[in-house]
Tab-separated table of C-alpha atoms and ligand atoms in Angstrom:
chain	number	residue	atom	x	y	z
S	1	UNK	CA	107.160	-27.515	129.942
S	2	UNK	CA	109.235	-27.240	133.089
S	3	UNK	CA	112.123	-29.698	133.676
S	4	UNK	CA	114.720	-29.928	136.412
S	5	UNK	CA	118.199	-31.471	136.151
S	6	UNK	CA	119.781	-32.488	139.451
S	7	UNK	CA	123.501	-33.246	139.878
S	8	UNK	CA	126.896	-31.549	140.222
S	9	UNK	CA	126.673	-28.660	137.751
S	10	UNK	CA	130.011	-27.439	136.338
S	11	UNK	CA	130.433	-24.701	133.747
S	12	UNK	CA	133.023	-22.215	132.497
S	13	UNK	CA	131.625	-18.677	132.275
S	14	UNK	CA	135.039	-17.187	131.378
S	15	UNK	CA	138.530	-18.353	130.391
S	16	UNK	CA	140.059	-20.027	133.449
S	17	UNK	CA	136.912	-19.629	135.562
S	18	UNK	CA	135.053	-22.703	136.761
S	19	UNK	CA	131.643	-22.443	138.376
S	20	UNK	CA	130.545	-25.476	140.440
S	21	UNK	CA	127.188	-26.089	142.092
S	22	UNK	CA	127.401	-29.333	144.066
S	23	UNK	CA	124.152	-31.272	144.280
S	24	UNK	CA	122.543	-28.424	142.378
S	25	UNK	CA	119.327	-27.938	140.425
S	26	UNK	CA	119.058	-26.528	136.920
S	27	UNK	CA	115.575	-25.387	135.976
S	28	UNK	CA	114.550	-25.463	132.291
S	29	UNK	CA	111.485	-23.821	130.788
S	30	UNK	CA	110.816	-25.408	127.366
S	31	UNK	CA	114.475	-26.437	127.176
S	32	UNK	CA	115.763	-22.967	128.074
S	33	UNK	CA	117.833	-22.401	131.214
S	34	UNK	CA	115.784	-20.469	133.781
S	35	UNK	CA	118.261	-20.734	136.679
S	36	UNK	CA	120.772	-22.808	138.661
S	37	UNK	CA	120.163	-23.277	142.379
S	38	UNK	CA	121.665	-24.914	145.492
S	39	UNK	CA	118.146	-25.631	146.757
S	40	UNK	CA	115.155	-26.075	144.496
S	41	UNK	CA	112.919	-22.992	144.918
S	42	UNK	CA	109.394	-23.953	146.025
S	43	UNK	CA	107.777	-22.449	142.913
S	44	UNK	CA	109.685	-24.955	140.731
S	45	UNK	CA	108.601	-28.019	142.721
S	46	UNK	CA	106.153	-28.971	139.937
S	47	UNK	CA	108.802	-29.565	137.237
S	48	UNK	CA	109.683	-32.966	135.712
S	49	UNK	CA	112.790	-34.117	137.600
S	50	UNK	CA	115.822	-35.678	135.856
S	51	UNK	CA	117.744	-36.863	138.891
S	52	UNK	CA	121.338	-37.536	137.824
S	53	UNK	CA	122.338	-38.269	141.419
S	54	UNK	CA	126.105	-38.104	141.983
S	55	UNK	CA	126.893	-37.565	138.281
S	56	UNK	CA	128.545	-34.486	136.772
S	57	UNK	CA	126.510	-32.148	134.560
S	58	UNK	CA	128.936	-30.429	132.167
S	59	UNK	CA	128.555	-28.177	129.147
S	60	UNK	CA	128.438	-30.094	125.876
S	61	UNK	CA	131.237	-29.591	123.359
S	62	UNK	CA	131.464	-27.363	120.280
S	63	UNK	CA	133.691	-28.722	117.489
S	64	UNK	CA	134.418	-25.609	115.463
S	65	UNK	CA	136.385	-27.218	112.636
S	66	UNK	CA	136.052	-30.688	111.125
S	67	UNK	CA	135.707	-32.325	107.721
S	68	UNK	CA	132.766	-34.747	107.562
S	69	UNK	CA	133.880	-36.526	104.347
S	70	UNK	CA	137.261	-37.318	105.922
S	71	UNK	CA	135.636	-39.522	108.583
S	72	UNK	CA	136.351	-42.719	106.545
S	73	UNK	CA	140.104	-41.913	106.494
S	74	UNK	CA	140.495	-41.287	110.218
S	75	UNK	CA	144.009	-42.305	111.284
S	76	UNK	CA	145.355	-42.551	107.722
S	77	UNK	CA	148.252	-40.772	106.040
S	78	UNK	CA	149.490	-39.446	109.342
S	79	UNK	CA	153.128	-39.545	108.236
S	80	UNK	CA	152.590	-37.055	105.394
S	81	UNK	CA	152.778	-33.257	105.492
S	82	UNK	CA	149.611	-31.245	104.715
S	83	UNK	CA	149.829	-30.751	100.942
S	84	UNK	CA	150.884	-34.366	100.186
S	85	UNK	CA	148.297	-35.666	102.627
S	86	UNK	CA	145.604	-33.673	100.795
S	87	UNK	CA	146.466	-34.969	97.322
S	88	UNK	CA	147.264	-38.577	98.331
S	89	UNK	CA	144.520	-39.377	100.846
S	90	UNK	CA	142.043	-36.567	101.249
S	91	UNK	CA	140.915	-35.684	97.740
S	92	UNK	CA	140.319	-39.298	96.625
S	93	UNK	CA	138.350	-39.949	99.850
S	94	UNK	CA	136.191	-36.843	99.470
S	95	UNK	CA	135.543	-37.775	95.820
S	96	UNK	CA	133.537	-40.813	97.032
S	97	UNK	CA	130.827	-38.429	98.257
S	98	UNK	CA	129.625	-37.890	94.706
S	99	UNK	CA	127.465	-40.884	95.683
S	100	UNK	CA	124.659	-39.782	98.047
S	101	UNK	CA	123.964	-43.384	99.102
S	102	UNK	CA	127.546	-43.763	100.324
S	103	UNK	CA	127.253	-40.343	101.951
S	104	UNK	CA	124.107	-41.405	103.849
S	105	UNK	CA	125.814	-44.474	105.296
S	106	UNK	CA	128.944	-42.624	106.418
S	107	UNK	CA	127.213	-39.473	107.656
S	108	UNK	CA	124.632	-41.363	109.731
S	109	UNK	CA	127.523	-43.008	111.626
S	110	UNK	CA	129.423	-39.749	111.984
S	111	UNK	CA	126.378	-37.920	113.361
S	112	UNK	CA	125.780	-40.703	115.875
S	113	UNK	CA	129.415	-40.704	116.994
S	114	UNK	CA	129.414	-36.931	117.408
S	115	UNK	CA	126.285	-36.768	119.532
S	116	UNK	CA	127.087	-39.777	121.725
S	117	UNK	CA	130.479	-38.210	122.463
S	118	UNK	CA	128.800	-35.002	123.591
S	119	UNK	CA	129.433	-32.724	120.592
S	120	UNK	CA	126.155	-30.838	120.099
S	121	UNK	CA	127.411	-27.901	118.038
S	122	UNK	CA	129.653	-27.973	114.981
S	123	UNK	CA	131.125	-25.715	112.351
S	124	UNK	CA	131.748	-28.293	109.666
S	125	UNK	CA	133.141	-28.740	106.164
S	126	UNK	CA	131.302	-31.066	103.815
S	127	UNK	CA	132.762	-31.902	100.375
S	128	UNK	CA	132.035	-29.969	97.173
S	129	UNK	CA	128.983	-32.193	96.493
S	130	UNK	CA	125.645	-30.436	96.958
S	131	UNK	CA	123.505	-33.566	97.367
S	132	UNK	CA	125.859	-35.211	99.857
S	133	UNK	CA	125.998	-31.955	101.821
S	134	UNK	CA	122.202	-31.976	102.144
S	135	UNK	CA	122.360	-35.628	103.246
S	136	UNK	CA	124.930	-34.642	105.871
S	137	UNK	CA	122.680	-31.879	107.196
S	138	UNK	CA	119.704	-34.262	107.365
S	139	UNK	CA	121.695	-36.847	109.307
S	140	UNK	CA	123.076	-34.277	111.752
S	141	UNK	CA	119.592	-32.923	112.344
S	142	UNK	CA	118.216	-36.424	112.940
S	143	UNK	CA	120.917	-37.095	115.547
S	144	UNK	CA	120.482	-33.736	117.307
S	145	UNK	CA	123.759	-32.110	116.202
S	146	UNK	CA	123.297	-28.392	115.497
S	147	UNK	CA	125.392	-25.585	113.977
S	148	UNK	CA	126.847	-24.651	110.594
S	149	UNK	CA	127.720	-26.842	107.615
S	150	UNK	CA	129.456	-25.750	104.413
S	151	UNK	CA	129.417	-27.137	100.905
S	152	UNK	CA	133.083	-26.764	99.939
S	153	UNK	CA	134.087	-24.531	97.011
S	154	UNK	CA	137.165	-25.565	95.021
S	155	UNK	CA	137.785	-24.712	91.358
S	156	UNK	CA	141.565	-25.236	91.129
S	157	UNK	CA	144.350	-27.424	92.529
S	158	UNK	CA	141.955	-30.208	93.495
S	159	UNK	CA	141.890	-33.557	91.739
S	160	UNK	CA	140.840	-32.897	88.175
S	161	UNK	CA	138.030	-35.128	86.987
S	162	UNK	CA	137.204	-36.395	90.463
S	163	UNK	CA	137.253	-33.478	92.922
S	164	UNK	CA	137.182	-30.074	91.296
S	165	UNK	CA	134.459	-27.752	90.008
S	166	UNK	CA	134.504	-25.132	87.282
S	167	UNK	CA	134.014	-21.621	88.610
S	168	UNK	CA	130.502	-21.469	87.156
S	169	UNK	CA	129.549	-24.861	88.632
S	170	UNK	CA	130.868	-23.864	92.023
S	171	UNK	CA	128.708	-20.726	92.120
S	172	UNK	CA	125.590	-22.392	90.666
S	173	UNK	CA	125.841	-25.410	92.995
S	174	UNK	CA	126.319	-23.139	96.001
S	175	UNK	CA	123.111	-21.300	95.076
S	176	UNK	CA	121.269	-24.610	94.568
S	177	UNK	CA	122.475	-25.798	97.954
S	178	UNK	CA	121.496	-22.563	99.726
S	179	UNK	CA	117.996	-22.761	98.223
S	180	UNK	CA	117.591	-26.316	99.585
S	181	UNK	CA	118.735	-25.560	103.157
S	182	UNK	CA	115.568	-25.738	105.261
S	183	UNK	CA	116.769	-27.009	108.596
S	184	UNK	CA	115.844	-25.856	112.072
S	185	UNK	CA	119.149	-25.836	113.931
S	186	UNK	CA	121.590	-26.268	111.038
S	187	UNK	CA	122.595	-23.341	108.887
S	188	UNK	CA	124.731	-22.967	105.764
S	189	UNK	CA	128.156	-21.296	105.902
S	190	UNK	CA	130.251	-20.315	102.864
S	191	UNK	CA	133.296	-22.559	102.586
S	192	UNK	CA	136.108	-21.728	100.185
S	193	UNK	CA	138.413	-24.677	100.992
S	194	UNK	CA	141.520	-22.468	101.243
S	195	UNK	CA	143.139	-19.887	98.993
S	196	UNK	CA	145.055	-22.413	96.822
S	197	UNK	CA	141.725	-24.175	96.014
S	198	UNK	CA	139.849	-21.097	94.762
S	199	UNK	CA	140.527	-18.840	91.766
S	200	UNK	CA	140.265	-15.101	92.260
S	201	UNK	CA	137.067	-15.154	90.176
S	202	UNK	CA	135.482	-17.689	92.526
S	203	UNK	CA	136.599	-15.768	95.627
S	204	UNK	CA	134.973	-12.620	94.193
S	205	UNK	CA	131.734	-14.518	93.503
S	206	UNK	CA	131.706	-15.924	97.029
S	207	UNK	CA	132.149	-12.396	98.389
S	208	UNK	CA	128.984	-11.449	96.474
S	209	UNK	CA	127.056	-14.470	97.770
S	210	UNK	CA	128.100	-13.592	101.311
S	211	UNK	CA	126.545	-10.149	100.906
S	212	UNK	CA	123.474	-11.356	99.028
S	213	UNK	CA	122.493	-13.998	101.605
S	214	UNK	CA	124.094	-12.542	104.763
S	215	UNK	CA	126.290	-15.611	105.331
S	216	UNK	CA	129.285	-16.337	107.518
S	217	UNK	CA	132.484	-17.769	106.004
S	218	UNK	CA	134.851	-20.562	107.084
S	219	UNK	CA	138.244	-21.533	105.676
S	220	UNK	CA	141.858	-22.377	106.566
S	221	UNK	CA	144.670	-19.944	107.436
S	222	UNK	CA	148.434	-20.148	107.960
S	223	UNK	CA	148.450	-23.854	108.755
S	224	UNK	CA	151.844	-24.897	107.360
S	225	UNK	CA	154.956	-23.199	105.973
S	226	UNK	CA	154.666	-24.849	102.545
S	227	UNK	CA	151.021	-23.743	102.277
S	228	UNK	CA	151.887	-20.156	103.223
S	229	UNK	CA	154.677	-20.039	100.615
S	230	UNK	CA	152.238	-21.330	97.969
S	231	UNK	CA	149.667	-18.647	98.862
S	232	UNK	CA	152.384	-16.013	98.530
S	233	UNK	CA	153.130	-17.238	94.984
S	234	UNK	CA	149.451	-17.214	94.070
S	235	UNK	CA	148.839	-13.722	95.473
S	236	UNK	CA	152.055	-11.722	95.045
S	237	UNK	CA	150.096	-8.546	95.803
S	238	UNK	CA	149.237	-9.761	99.338
S	239	UNK	CA	151.825	-9.440	102.032
S	240	UNK	CA	150.003	-11.904	104.275
S	241	UNK	CA	147.680	-14.874	103.857
S	242	UNK	CA	144.649	-13.218	105.541
S	243	UNK	CA	144.655	-10.449	102.921
S	244	UNK	CA	143.777	-13.027	100.234
S	245	UNK	CA	140.402	-13.443	101.978
S	246	UNK	CA	140.001	-9.797	102.901
S	247	UNK	CA	140.500	-8.746	99.276
S	248	UNK	CA	137.183	-10.414	98.410
S	249	UNK	CA	135.158	-9.332	101.435
S	250	UNK	CA	135.488	-12.703	103.157
S	251	UNK	CA	137.362	-11.460	106.251
S	252	UNK	CA	134.650	-10.273	108.577
S	253	UNK	CA	132.972	-10.607	111.960
S	254	UNK	CA	132.418	-14.351	112.697
S	255	UNK	CA	134.641	-15.501	109.837
S	256	UNK	CA	136.061	-18.843	110.985
S	257	UNK	CA	139.726	-19.540	110.247
S	258	UNK	CA	141.099	-22.964	111.121
S	259	UNK	CA	144.662	-23.312	112.438
S	260	UNK	CA	146.394	-19.872	112.411
S	261	UNK	CA	149.532	-21.706	113.565
S	262	UNK	CA	152.007	-19.382	111.856
S	263	UNK	CA	150.059	-16.095	111.844
S	264	UNK	CA	152.398	-13.211	112.681
S	265	UNK	CA	151.558	-10.216	114.885
S	266	UNK	CA	149.929	-8.294	112.021
S	267	UNK	CA	147.737	-11.234	111.008
S	268	UNK	CA	146.796	-11.855	114.653
S	269	UNK	CA	145.807	-8.198	115.029
S	270	UNK	CA	143.640	-8.472	111.910
S	271	UNK	CA	141.826	-11.392	113.604
S	272	UNK	CA	141.270	-9.539	116.860
S	273	UNK	CA	140.107	-6.352	115.123
S	274	UNK	CA	137.569	-8.123	112.887
S	275	UNK	CA	136.278	-10.597	115.477
S	276	UNK	CA	137.471	-13.513	113.380
S	277	UNK	CA	137.286	-16.878	115.172
S	278	UNK	CA	140.631	-18.710	115.164
S	279	UNK	CA	140.025	-22.440	115.547
S	280	UNK	CA	142.927	-24.244	117.150
S	281	UNK	CA	143.277	-27.871	116.018
S	282	UNK	CA	146.169	-29.134	118.114
S	283	UNK	CA	145.863	-32.824	117.263
S	284	UNK	CA	145.866	-32.122	113.518
S	285	UNK	CA	148.744	-29.652	113.767
S	286	UNK	CA	150.933	-32.259	115.429
S	287	UNK	CA	149.815	-35.247	113.298
S	288	UNK	CA	150.684	-33.636	109.986
S	289	UNK	CA	153.638	-31.715	111.458
S	290	UNK	CA	152.209	-28.262	110.782
S	291	UNK	CA	153.515	-26.681	113.989
S	292	UNK	CA	152.504	-25.899	117.570
S	293	UNK	CA	150.106	-22.968	117.657
S	294	UNK	CA	150.938	-20.222	120.204
S	295	UNK	CA	147.406	-20.288	121.633
S	296	UNK	CA	148.293	-18.349	124.782
S	297	UNK	CA	149.694	-15.551	122.665
S	298	UNK	CA	146.546	-15.414	120.524
S	299	UNK	CA	144.417	-15.225	123.664
S	300	UNK	CA	146.605	-12.567	125.271
S	301	UNK	CA	146.279	-10.458	122.140
S	302	UNK	CA	142.502	-10.596	122.280
S	303	UNK	CA	141.915	-13.142	119.514
S	304	UNK	CA	138.736	-15.239	119.842
S	305	UNK	CA	139.937	-18.851	119.981
S	306	UNK	CA	137.906	-22.070	120.051
S	307	UNK	CA	138.813	-25.715	119.334
S	308	UNK	CA	138.338	-28.111	116.440
S	309	UNK	CA	138.976	-31.811	115.981
S	310	UNK	CA	139.845	-31.168	112.299
S	311	UNK	CA	139.219	-34.799	111.478
S	312	UNK	CA	140.904	-36.360	109.641
S	313	UNK	CA	144.053	-34.223	110.025
S	314	UNK	CA	143.081	-34.727	113.630
S	315	UNK	CA	142.602	-38.411	114.421
S	316	UNK	CA	140.324	-37.891	117.449
S	317	UNK	CA	136.661	-37.022	117.023
S	318	UNK	CA	135.686	-36.747	120.736
S	319	UNK	CA	136.216	-33.203	121.964
S	320	UNK	CA	137.237	-34.333	125.470
S	321	UNK	CA	140.296	-35.855	123.740
S	322	UNK	CA	140.828	-32.701	121.706
S	323	UNK	CA	140.784	-30.667	124.928
S	324	UNK	CA	143.473	-32.784	126.595
S	325	UNK	CA	145.572	-32.739	123.415
S	326	UNK	CA	145.218	-28.948	123.394
S	327	UNK	CA	146.518	-28.810	126.953
S	328	UNK	CA	149.461	-31.097	126.090
S	329	UNK	CA	150.289	-29.058	122.974
S	330	UNK	CA	150.277	-25.891	125.092
S	331	UNK	CA	152.830	-27.508	127.399
S	332	UNK	CA	155.035	-28.339	124.399
S	333	UNK	CA	154.653	-24.708	123.335
S	334	UNK	CA	155.710	-23.601	126.821
S	335	UNK	CA	158.871	-25.703	126.535
S	336	UNK	CA	159.550	-24.383	122.999
S	337	UNK	CA	159.151	-20.836	124.319
S	338	UNK	CA	161.780	-21.459	126.993
S	339	UNK	CA	159.099	-21.562	129.736
S	340	UNK	CA	158.044	-17.977	128.970
S	341	UNK	CA	154.390	-18.708	128.098
S	342	UNK	CA	152.127	-20.436	130.622
S	343	UNK	CA	150.380	-23.625	129.453
S	344	UNK	CA	146.584	-23.922	129.243
S	345	UNK	CA	144.980	-25.259	132.426
S	346	UNK	CA	142.132	-27.795	132.555
S	347	UNK	CA	139.470	-25.107	133.188
S	348	UNK	CA	140.928	-23.110	130.284
S	349	UNK	CA	140.864	-26.123	127.977
S	350	UNK	CA	137.265	-26.814	129.013
S	351	UNK	CA	136.288	-23.191	128.272
S	352	UNK	CA	137.892	-23.310	124.814
S	353	UNK	CA	136.161	-26.598	123.943
S	354	UNK	CA	132.753	-25.427	125.179
S	355	UNK	CA	131.845	-21.785	125.882
S	356	UNK	CA	134.252	-20.228	123.340
S	357	UNK	CA	132.585	-22.241	120.575
S	358	UNK	CA	129.005	-22.004	121.861
S	359	UNK	CA	129.335	-18.210	121.779
S	360	UNK	CA	129.722	-18.412	117.993
S	361	UNK	CA	126.041	-19.436	117.908
S	362	UNK	CA	124.929	-16.577	120.138
S	363	UNK	CA	125.111	-18.397	123.492
S	364	UNK	CA	126.075	-16.593	126.689
S	365	UNK	CA	128.829	-17.349	129.199
S	366	UNK	CA	128.734	-20.965	130.378
S	367	UNK	CA	125.283	-22.234	131.389
S	368	UNK	CA	123.574	-18.925	130.829
S	369	UNK	CA	119.990	-18.033	131.725
S	370	UNK	CA	117.966	-17.662	128.524
S	371	UNK	CA	120.037	-20.173	126.501
S	372	UNK	CA	118.720	-23.496	125.219
S	373	UNK	CA	120.522	-26.220	127.155
S	374	UNK	CA	123.601	-27.890	125.598
S	375	UNK	CA	124.935	-30.305	128.206
S	376	UNK	CA	126.337	-33.746	128.923
S	377	UNK	CA	125.946	-35.915	131.993
S	378	UNK	CA	129.120	-37.765	132.990
S	379	UNK	CA	129.118	-40.944	135.055
S	380	UNK	CA	132.638	-41.261	136.497
S	381	UNK	CA	131.809	-44.208	138.764
S	382	UNK	CA	133.760	-46.674	136.575
S	383	UNK	CA	137.030	-44.685	136.749
S	384	UNK	CA	139.808	-46.195	138.909
S	385	UNK	CA	138.844	-46.055	142.577
S	386	UNK	CA	140.730	-43.066	143.995
S	387	UNK	CA	143.054	-43.416	147.006
S	388	UNK	CA	140.983	-40.845	148.914
S	389	UNK	CA	137.660	-39.084	148.481
S	390	UNK	CA	137.785	-36.534	145.660
S	391	UNK	CA	136.355	-33.043	145.532
S	392	UNK	CA	133.936	-32.311	142.706
S	393	UNK	CA	136.643	-30.109	141.189
S	394	UNK	CA	139.058	-33.065	141.148
S	395	UNK	CA	136.372	-35.313	139.698
S	396	UNK	CA	135.809	-32.750	136.944
S	397	UNK	CA	139.527	-32.675	136.065
S	398	UNK	CA	139.680	-36.452	135.978
S	399	UNK	CA	136.544	-36.622	133.846
S	400	UNK	CA	138.081	-34.331	131.219
S	401	UNK	CA	141.141	-36.610	131.009
S	402	UNK	CA	139.503	-40.016	131.385
S	403	UNK	CA	135.994	-39.894	129.998
S	404	UNK	CA	135.010	-42.128	127.125
S	405	UNK	CA	131.793	-42.476	125.205
S	406	UNK	CA	130.442	-45.027	127.697
S	407	UNK	CA	130.775	-42.487	130.546
S	408	UNK	CA	128.449	-40.009	128.838
S	409	UNK	CA	125.129	-41.026	130.357
S	410	UNK	CA	122.999	-38.343	128.700
S	411	UNK	CA	123.322	-35.565	126.134
S	412	UNK	CA	121.130	-32.467	125.894
S	413	UNK	CA	121.169	-30.476	122.658
S	414	UNK	CA	119.189	-27.292	121.945
S	415	UNK	CA	117.086	-27.935	125.055
S	416	UNK	CA	116.218	-31.576	124.310
S	417	UNK	CA	117.589	-34.773	125.785
S	418	UNK	CA	118.874	-36.509	122.617
S	419	UNK	CA	120.959	-39.306	124.171
S	420	UNK	CA	119.974	-41.283	127.249
S	421	UNK	CA	122.031	-44.381	128.032
A	1	LIG	N1	143.679	-27.092	103.998
A	1	LIG	C1	142.902	-27.250	102.910
A	1	LIG	N2	142.133	-28.339	103.022
A	1	LIG	C2	142.431	-28.897	104.192
A	1	LIG	C3	141.952	-30.057	104.883
A	1	LIG	O1	141.096	-30.800	104.403
A	1	LIG	N3	142.510	-30.308	106.095
A	1	LIG	C4	143.434	-29.496	106.662
A	1	LIG	N4	143.927	-29.800	107.843
A	1	LIG	N5	143.908	-28.426	106.036
A	1	LIG	C5	143.401	-28.121	104.816
A	2	LIG	FE1	140.744	-28.511	108.167
């Protein structure tokens, strides 16, 4: 089926590059981008037209790190540092997901909130519960959210009796979960919570599962000083945190590492050399006082960086908010660095929150011919009336800062229109 989207088409094919087609036409063949044009070519005149008029057609967002079972505790415990926050708020909240009925109720709402805010791709942590993880994947699929979801592995330093597995349970439940994953646009990803949560035996078993099933891996890295010191105690043979994953074959192409706030030059090089994705979670890092990640430095050194909401360390689920927080955090970093490192611009923030994440799933640069469409349509007509006419570029910048759920008029995910207001 041929469809045509008409509007101001704005995408980020590279970091800092913004491509704008005013009053343009995007042609889709069975949901796949066939081309973007100033004028509709005559041979496409027979397509079904979605005329979005004066609205902005942007790339949808990719949230590359978030914890689904922390959705009920959004905005809580924000005055605690990471390790206290985990034991006081997070583990008891995640323990509730032993109940699949509770999970269904919460995850249906989460999936709806993600998609209506324009997040169409995720790389997500569930809890350690197999059944609730399958419920989560069903609810995401129903809503049109695609990507990777991980049943968490944790066999030490959790909450004994309520949120901790034995090593054998962790391996067996992971296999049971993998066997039950039959979803179209949602795939499983191995998810050791972080080094302090997993015994060496479990890490070794996960390394074997990775090989056996050809899976990617996601975890946390160098988020806070106290965490890093703890990892050093647990692995005295490893000079740096990343080696505790590498030792078990878990540090590889497309391994996803959230945070990387305090990674030194050697750890950053290990990321760049292995094509590890560093997920910057600026809102979370500031909320629980982890630090201000030197994102510009990571980028300059060739590290692949994308963005995550990291709810509920992060208190903002919408990725347009995460993007503006990322930009603000980069300005704080610039000040901390004595104005030596340039901040992230709006087009750069947009790239990191869209293209950089979409590429994890095999997408091309920006709206790329041959890719299934992931897009949002933004109606900025309710924003404050500007003092003079705005260019489309200015409208784009304002939309990134001011949009809210009600401004997202339509959402396209994997080539289908899944939200139409
Ligand atoms: N490290 C281990 N678990 C977590 C978590 O749930 N959130 C964050 N921010 N860091 C973690
Ligand atoms: Fe996290």
